[in-house]
mmCIF file of C-alpha atoms in Angstrom:
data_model
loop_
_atom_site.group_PDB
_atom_site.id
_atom_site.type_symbol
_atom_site.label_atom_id
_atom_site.label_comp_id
_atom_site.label_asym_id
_atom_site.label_seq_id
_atom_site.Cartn_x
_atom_site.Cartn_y
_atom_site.Cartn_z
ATOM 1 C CA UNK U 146 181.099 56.467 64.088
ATOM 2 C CA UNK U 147 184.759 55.470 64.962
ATOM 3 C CA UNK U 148 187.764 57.236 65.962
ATOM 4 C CA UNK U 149 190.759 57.254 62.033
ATOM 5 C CA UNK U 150 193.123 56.326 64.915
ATOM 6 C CA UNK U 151 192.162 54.828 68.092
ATOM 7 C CA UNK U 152 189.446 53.244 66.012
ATOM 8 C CA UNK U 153 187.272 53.858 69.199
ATOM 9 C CA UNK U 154 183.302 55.456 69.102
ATOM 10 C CA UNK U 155 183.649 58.897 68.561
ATOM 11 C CA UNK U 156 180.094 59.685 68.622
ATOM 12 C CA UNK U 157 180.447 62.077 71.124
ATOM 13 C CA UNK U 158 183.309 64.195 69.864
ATOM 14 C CA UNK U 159 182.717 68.068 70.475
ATOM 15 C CA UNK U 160 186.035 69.016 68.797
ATOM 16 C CA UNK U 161 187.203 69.064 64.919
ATOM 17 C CA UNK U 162 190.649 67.643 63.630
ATOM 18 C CA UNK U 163 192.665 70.279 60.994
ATOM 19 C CA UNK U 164 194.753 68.090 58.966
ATOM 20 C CA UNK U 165 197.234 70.907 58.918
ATOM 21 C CA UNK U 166 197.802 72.551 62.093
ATOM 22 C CA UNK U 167 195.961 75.807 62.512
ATOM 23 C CA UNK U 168 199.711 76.790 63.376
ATOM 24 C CA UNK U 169 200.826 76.417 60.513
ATOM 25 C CA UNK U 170 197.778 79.176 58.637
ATOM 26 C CA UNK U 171 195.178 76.535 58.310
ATOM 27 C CA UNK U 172 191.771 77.511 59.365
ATOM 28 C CA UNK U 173 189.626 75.921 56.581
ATOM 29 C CA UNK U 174 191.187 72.215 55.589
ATOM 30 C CA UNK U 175 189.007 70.131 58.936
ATOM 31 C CA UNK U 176 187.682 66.626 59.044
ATOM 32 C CA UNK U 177 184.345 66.015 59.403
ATOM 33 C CA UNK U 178 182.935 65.533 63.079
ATOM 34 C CA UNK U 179 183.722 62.653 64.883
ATOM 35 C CA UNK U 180 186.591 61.533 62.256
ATOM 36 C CA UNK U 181 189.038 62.096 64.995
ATOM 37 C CA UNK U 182 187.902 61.487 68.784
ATOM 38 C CA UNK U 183 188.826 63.978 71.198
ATOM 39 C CA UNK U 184 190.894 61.721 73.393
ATOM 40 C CA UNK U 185 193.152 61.429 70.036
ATOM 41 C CA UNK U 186 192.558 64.873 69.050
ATOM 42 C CA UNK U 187 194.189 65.770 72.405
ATOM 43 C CA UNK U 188 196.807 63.426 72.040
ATOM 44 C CA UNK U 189 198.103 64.437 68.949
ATOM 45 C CA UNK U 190 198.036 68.351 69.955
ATOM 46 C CA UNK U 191 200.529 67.418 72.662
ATOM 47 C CA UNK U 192 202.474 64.634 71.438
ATOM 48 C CA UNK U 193 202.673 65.221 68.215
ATOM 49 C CA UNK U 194 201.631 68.947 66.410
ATOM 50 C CA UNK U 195 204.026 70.373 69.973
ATOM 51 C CA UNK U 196 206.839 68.535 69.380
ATOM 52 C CA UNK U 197 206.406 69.549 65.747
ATOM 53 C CA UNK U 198 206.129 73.180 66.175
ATOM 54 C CA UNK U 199 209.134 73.369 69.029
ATOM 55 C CA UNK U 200 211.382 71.880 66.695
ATOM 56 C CA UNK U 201 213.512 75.325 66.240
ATOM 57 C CA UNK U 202 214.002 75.804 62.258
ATOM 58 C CA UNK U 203 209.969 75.370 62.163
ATOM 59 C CA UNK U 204 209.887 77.987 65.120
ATOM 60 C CA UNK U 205 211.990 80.085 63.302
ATOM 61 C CA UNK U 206 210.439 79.480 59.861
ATOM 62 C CA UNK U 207 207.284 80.306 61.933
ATOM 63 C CA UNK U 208 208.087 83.257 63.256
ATOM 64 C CA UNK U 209 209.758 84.427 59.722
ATOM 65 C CA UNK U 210 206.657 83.157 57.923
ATOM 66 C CA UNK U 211 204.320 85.324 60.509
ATOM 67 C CA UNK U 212 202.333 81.843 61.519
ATOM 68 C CA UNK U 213 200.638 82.623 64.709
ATOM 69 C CA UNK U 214 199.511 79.791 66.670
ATOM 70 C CA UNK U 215 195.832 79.260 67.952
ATOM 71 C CA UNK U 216 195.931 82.341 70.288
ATOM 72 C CA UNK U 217 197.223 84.414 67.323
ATOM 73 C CA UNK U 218 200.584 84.347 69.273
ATOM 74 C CA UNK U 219 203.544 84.779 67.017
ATOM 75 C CA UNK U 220 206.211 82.050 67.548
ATOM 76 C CA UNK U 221 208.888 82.067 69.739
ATOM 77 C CA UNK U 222 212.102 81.636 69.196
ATOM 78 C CA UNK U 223 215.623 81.478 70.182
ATOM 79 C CA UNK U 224 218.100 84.478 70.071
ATOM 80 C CA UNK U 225 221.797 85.476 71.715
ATOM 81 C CA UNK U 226 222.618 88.908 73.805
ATOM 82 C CA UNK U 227 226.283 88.942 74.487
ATOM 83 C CA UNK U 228 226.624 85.183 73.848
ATOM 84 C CA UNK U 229 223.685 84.012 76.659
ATOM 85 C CA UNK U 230 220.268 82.872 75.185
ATOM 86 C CA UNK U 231 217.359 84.782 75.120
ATOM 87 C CA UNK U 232 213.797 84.075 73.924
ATOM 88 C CA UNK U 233 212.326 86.587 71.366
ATOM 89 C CA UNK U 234 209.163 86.911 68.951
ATOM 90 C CA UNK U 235 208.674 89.274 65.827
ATOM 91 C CA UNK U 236 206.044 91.575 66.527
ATOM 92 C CA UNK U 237 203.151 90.519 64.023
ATOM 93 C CA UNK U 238 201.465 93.859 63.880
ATOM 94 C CA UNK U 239 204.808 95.695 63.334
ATOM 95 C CA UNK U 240 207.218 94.454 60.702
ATOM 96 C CA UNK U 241 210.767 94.111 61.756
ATOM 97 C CA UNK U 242 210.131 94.920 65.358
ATOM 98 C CA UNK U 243 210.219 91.750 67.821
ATOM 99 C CA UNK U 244 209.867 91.222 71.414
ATOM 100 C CA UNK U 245 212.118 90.333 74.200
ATOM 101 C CA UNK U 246 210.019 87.476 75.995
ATOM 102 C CA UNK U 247 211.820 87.607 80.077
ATOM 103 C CA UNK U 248 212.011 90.536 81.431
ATOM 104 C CA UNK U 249 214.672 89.153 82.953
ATOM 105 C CA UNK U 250 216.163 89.384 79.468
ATOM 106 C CA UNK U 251 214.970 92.565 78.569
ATOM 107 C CA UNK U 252 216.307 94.377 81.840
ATOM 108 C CA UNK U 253 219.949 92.933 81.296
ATOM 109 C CA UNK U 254 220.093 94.104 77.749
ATOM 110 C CA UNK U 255 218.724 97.609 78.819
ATOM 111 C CA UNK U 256 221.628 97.545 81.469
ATOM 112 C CA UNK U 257 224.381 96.401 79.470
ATOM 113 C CA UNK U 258 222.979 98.887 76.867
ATOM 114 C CA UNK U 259 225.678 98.126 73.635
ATOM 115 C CA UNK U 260 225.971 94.558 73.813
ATOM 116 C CA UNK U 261 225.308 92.480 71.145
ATOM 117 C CA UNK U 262 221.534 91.150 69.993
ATOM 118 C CA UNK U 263 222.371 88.051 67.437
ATOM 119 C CA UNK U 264 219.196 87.065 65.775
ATOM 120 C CA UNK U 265 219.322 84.108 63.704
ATOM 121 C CA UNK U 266 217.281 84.051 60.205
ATOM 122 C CA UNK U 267 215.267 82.194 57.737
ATOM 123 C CA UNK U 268 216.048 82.124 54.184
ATOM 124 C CA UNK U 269 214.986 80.044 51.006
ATOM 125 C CA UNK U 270 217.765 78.047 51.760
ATOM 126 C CA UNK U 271 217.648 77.561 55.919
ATOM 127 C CA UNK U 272 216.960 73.656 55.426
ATOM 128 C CA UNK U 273 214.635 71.504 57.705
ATOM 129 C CA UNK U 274 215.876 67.829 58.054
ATOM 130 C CA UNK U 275 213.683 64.724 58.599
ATOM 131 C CA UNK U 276 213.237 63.296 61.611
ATOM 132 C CA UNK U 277 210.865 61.785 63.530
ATOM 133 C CA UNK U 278 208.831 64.339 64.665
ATOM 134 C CA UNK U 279 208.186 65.757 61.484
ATOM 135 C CA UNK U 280 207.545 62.134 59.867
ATOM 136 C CA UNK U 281 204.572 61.301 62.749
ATOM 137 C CA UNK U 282 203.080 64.866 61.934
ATOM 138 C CA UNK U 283 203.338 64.233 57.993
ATOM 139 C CA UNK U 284 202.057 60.858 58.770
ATOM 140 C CA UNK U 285 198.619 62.241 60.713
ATOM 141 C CA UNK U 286 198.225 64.749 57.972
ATOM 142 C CA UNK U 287 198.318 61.729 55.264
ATOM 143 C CA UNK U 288 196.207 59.814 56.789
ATOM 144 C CA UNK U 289 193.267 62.404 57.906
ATOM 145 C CA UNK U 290 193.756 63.891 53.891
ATOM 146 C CA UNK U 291 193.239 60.574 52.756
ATOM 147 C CA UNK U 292 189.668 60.180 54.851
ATOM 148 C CA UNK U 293 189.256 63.905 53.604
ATOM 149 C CA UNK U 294 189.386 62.574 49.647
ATOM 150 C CA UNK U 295 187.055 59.778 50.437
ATOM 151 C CA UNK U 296 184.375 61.428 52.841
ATOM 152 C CA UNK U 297 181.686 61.159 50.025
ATOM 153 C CA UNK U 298 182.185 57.965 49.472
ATOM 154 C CA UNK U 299 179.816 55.758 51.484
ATOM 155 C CA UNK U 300 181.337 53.650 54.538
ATOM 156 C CA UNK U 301 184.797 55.441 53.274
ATOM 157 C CA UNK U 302 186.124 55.959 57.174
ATOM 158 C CA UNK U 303 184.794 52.172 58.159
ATOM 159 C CA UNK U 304 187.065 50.637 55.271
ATOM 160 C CA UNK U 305 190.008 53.165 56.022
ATOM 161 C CA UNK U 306 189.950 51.746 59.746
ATOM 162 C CA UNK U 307 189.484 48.189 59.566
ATOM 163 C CA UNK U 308 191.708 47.373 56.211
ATOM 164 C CA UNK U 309 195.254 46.625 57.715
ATOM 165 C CA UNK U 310 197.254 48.338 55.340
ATOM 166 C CA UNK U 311 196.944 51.578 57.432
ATOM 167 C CA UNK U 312 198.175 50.651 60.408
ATOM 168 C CA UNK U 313 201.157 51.089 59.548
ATOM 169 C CA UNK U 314 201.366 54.450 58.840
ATOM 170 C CA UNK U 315 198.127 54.775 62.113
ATOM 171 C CA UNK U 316 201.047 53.542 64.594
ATOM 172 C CA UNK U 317 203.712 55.712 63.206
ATOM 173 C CA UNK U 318 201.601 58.520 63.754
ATOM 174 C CA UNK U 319 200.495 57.412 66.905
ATOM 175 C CA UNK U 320 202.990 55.406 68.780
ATOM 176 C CA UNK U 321 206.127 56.255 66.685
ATOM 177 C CA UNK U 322 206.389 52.599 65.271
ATOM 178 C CA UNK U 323 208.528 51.887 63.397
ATOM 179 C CA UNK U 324 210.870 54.792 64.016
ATOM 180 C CA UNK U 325 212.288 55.309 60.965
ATOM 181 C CA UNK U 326 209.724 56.885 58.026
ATOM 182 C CA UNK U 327 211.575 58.564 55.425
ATOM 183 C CA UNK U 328 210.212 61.878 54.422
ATOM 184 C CA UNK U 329 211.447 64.208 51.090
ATOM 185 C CA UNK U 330 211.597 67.613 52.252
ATOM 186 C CA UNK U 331 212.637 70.419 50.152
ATOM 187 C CA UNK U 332 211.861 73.772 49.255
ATOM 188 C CA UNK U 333 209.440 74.089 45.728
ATOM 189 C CA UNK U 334 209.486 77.777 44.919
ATOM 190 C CA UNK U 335 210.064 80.947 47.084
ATOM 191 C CA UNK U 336 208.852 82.137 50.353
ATOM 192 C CA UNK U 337 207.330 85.212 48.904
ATOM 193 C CA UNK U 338 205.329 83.671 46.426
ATOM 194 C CA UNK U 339 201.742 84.754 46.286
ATOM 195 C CA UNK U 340 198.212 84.292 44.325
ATOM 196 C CA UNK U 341 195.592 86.015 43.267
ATOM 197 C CA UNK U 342 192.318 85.368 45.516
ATOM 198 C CA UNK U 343 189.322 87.857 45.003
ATOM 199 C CA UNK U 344 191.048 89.779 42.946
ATOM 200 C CA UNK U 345 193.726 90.345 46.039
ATOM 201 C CA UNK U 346 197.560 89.474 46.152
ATOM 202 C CA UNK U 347 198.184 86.959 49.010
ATOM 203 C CA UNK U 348 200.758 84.793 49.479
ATOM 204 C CA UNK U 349 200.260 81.231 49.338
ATOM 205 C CA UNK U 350 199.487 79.357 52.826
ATOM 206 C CA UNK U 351 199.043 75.788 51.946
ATOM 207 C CA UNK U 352 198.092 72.822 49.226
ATOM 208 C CA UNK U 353 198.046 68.885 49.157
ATOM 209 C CA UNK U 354 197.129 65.952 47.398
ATOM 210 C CA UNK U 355 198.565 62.609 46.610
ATOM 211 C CA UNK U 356 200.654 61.361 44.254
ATOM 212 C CA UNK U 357 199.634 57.877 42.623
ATOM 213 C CA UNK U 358 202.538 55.708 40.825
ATOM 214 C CA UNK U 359 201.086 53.042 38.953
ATOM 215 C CA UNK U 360 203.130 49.803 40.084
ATOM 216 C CA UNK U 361 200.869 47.065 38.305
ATOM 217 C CA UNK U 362 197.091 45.470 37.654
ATOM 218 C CA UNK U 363 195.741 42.045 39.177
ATOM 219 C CA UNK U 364 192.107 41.122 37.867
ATOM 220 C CA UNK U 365 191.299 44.868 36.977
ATOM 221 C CA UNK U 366 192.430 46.609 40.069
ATOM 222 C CA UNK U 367 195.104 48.763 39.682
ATOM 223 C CA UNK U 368 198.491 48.677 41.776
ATOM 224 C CA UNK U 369 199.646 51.723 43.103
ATOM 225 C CA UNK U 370 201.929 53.674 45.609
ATOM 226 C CA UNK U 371 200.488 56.456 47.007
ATOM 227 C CA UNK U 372 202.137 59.859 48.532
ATOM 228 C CA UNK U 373 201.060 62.340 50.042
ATOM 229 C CA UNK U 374 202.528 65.406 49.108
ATOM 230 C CA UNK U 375 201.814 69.422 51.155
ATOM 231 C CA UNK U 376 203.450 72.655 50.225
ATOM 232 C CA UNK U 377 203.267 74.730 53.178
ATOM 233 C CA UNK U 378 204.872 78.255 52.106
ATOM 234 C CA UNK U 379 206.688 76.799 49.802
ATOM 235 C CA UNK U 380 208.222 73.515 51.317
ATOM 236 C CA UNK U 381 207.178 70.575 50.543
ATOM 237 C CA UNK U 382 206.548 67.376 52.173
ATOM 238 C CA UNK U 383 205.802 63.927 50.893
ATOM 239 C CA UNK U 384 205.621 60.837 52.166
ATOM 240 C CA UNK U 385 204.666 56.538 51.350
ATOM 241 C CA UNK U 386 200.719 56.527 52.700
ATOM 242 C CA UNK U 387 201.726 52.772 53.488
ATOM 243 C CA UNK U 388 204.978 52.032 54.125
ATOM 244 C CA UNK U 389 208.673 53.557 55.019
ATOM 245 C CA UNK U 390 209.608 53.868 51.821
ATOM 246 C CA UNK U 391 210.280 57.371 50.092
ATOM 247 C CA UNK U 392 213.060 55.896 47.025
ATOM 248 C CA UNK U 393 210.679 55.979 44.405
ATOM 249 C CA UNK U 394 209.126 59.371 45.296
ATOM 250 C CA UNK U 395 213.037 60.474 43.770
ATOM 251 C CA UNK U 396 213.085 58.555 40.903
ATOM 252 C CA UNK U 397 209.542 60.046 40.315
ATOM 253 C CA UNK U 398 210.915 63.508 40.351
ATOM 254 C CA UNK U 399 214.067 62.943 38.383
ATOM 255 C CA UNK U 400 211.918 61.762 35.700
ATOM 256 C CA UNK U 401 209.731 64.486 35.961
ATOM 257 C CA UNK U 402 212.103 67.522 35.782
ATOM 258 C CA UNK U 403 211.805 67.726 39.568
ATOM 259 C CA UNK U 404 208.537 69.188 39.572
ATOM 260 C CA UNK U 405 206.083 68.859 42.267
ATOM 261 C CA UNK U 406 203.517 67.000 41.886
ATOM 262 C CA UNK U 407 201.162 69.608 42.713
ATOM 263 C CA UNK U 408 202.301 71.519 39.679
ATOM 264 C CA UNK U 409 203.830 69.121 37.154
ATOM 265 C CA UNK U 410 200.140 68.504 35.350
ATOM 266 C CA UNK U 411 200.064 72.552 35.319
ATOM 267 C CA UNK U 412 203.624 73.091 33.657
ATOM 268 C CA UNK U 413 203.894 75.452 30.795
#
């Protein structure tokens, strides 16, 4: 077996890949052994999924979201006391009580006793922009669902690593290359929303799948560009599986009412 990215033996690996971050309320979504070596599993933890998570709208939509990381730490983030910065975190057993994370910070606020404690919040409508960052982490998750779909299908991860056509969106993932992947980003229905699982009310974590637009057929095989497209409490994410290109992901959605793909076959 060989590594999705490094495309190294990964016979060995001891550790599983979740295409979304555990972070991020994933604990069940996980390639398959050996899909992802550990050298790149590593990798992408710290280079990658970090960078991701410290970016401070996805701390804060974190730490709104109650999204505790691997530890089942709730996520940091940053708030003001009399105008200087100081580092806080929402309790996650008690709602609407937080902690102050110095006690550096905590001991000046207990001595100036009625300054002020600015918090900053997350709404429906706090936006998170593209940037790079967020396109490598999209860009792992696309490619590791894409191995997910076709893990049944014999000598799937073989043809996945050696066909060329990936390695664009591999090295943008891995190395950043080229630097610019657009991503759409927008918010697809509100933070609160919730489903019924086991007969219990829960509020929806995560869903994916990609988004096939027909673009032609050569000798029977059909022509198609593929997105992949996540909802992650209610923002979505979609981006080109094999190129930088995100143009006619819009023109797909203005033609569809603007419906995500994860819902448009389930309108009405």
């Amino acid at each position: 077996m060989r590594c999705l990215f490094c495309k190294q033996d990964s016979s060995n690996t001891r550790s599983v890949e979740h295409i979304i971050p555990e972070s991020m309320g994933n604990k069940k979504l996980i390639l398959p052994l050996g899909y992802v070596c550990d050298k790149c599993n590593n990798f992408f933890a710290r280079k990658v999924e970090k960078p991701f998570m410290d970016i401070d709208n996805i701390k804060l939509w974190r730490a709104y979201e109650s999204l505790l990381n691997k530890k089942g730490r709730a996520a940091v983030f940053d708030a003001s006391f009399n105008s200087e910065r100081v580092s806080i975190s929402f309790d996650d057993k008690e709602p609407f009580c937080f902690r102050i994370m110095s006690s550096k910070d905590f001991d000046n606020i207990v001595k100036n006793g009625n300054g002020k404690l600015s918090i900053p919040i997350f709404t429906n409508e706090t936006k998170i922009e593209n940037s790079i960052t967020i396109s490598r982490m999209i860009a792992k998750m696309a490619l590791e669902f894409w191995a997910f779909k076709l893990k049944d299908i014999s000598n799937s991860l073989d043809e996945i690593i050696d066909d060329d056509n990936y390695d664009l969106i591999r090295n943008h993932a891995r190395l950043g290359t080229p630097t610019n992947w657009p991503c759409s980003i927008r918010r697809v229905y509100d933070m609160e929303k919730s489903e019924i699982l086991k007969g219990k009310k829960v509020q929806k974590v995560y869903e994916c799948d990609f988004l096939l637009i027909k673009t032609g057929e050569i000798d029977d095989v059909i022509l198609a560009i593929v997105y992949f497209v996540v909802i992650i409490r209610g923002i979505e994410f979609a981006i080109n599986l094999r190129e930088p290109e995100i143009d006619t992901y819009y023109e797909w959605l203005k033609e569809h009412d603007d419906l995500s793909p994860l819902y448009y076959n389930n309108k009405g």
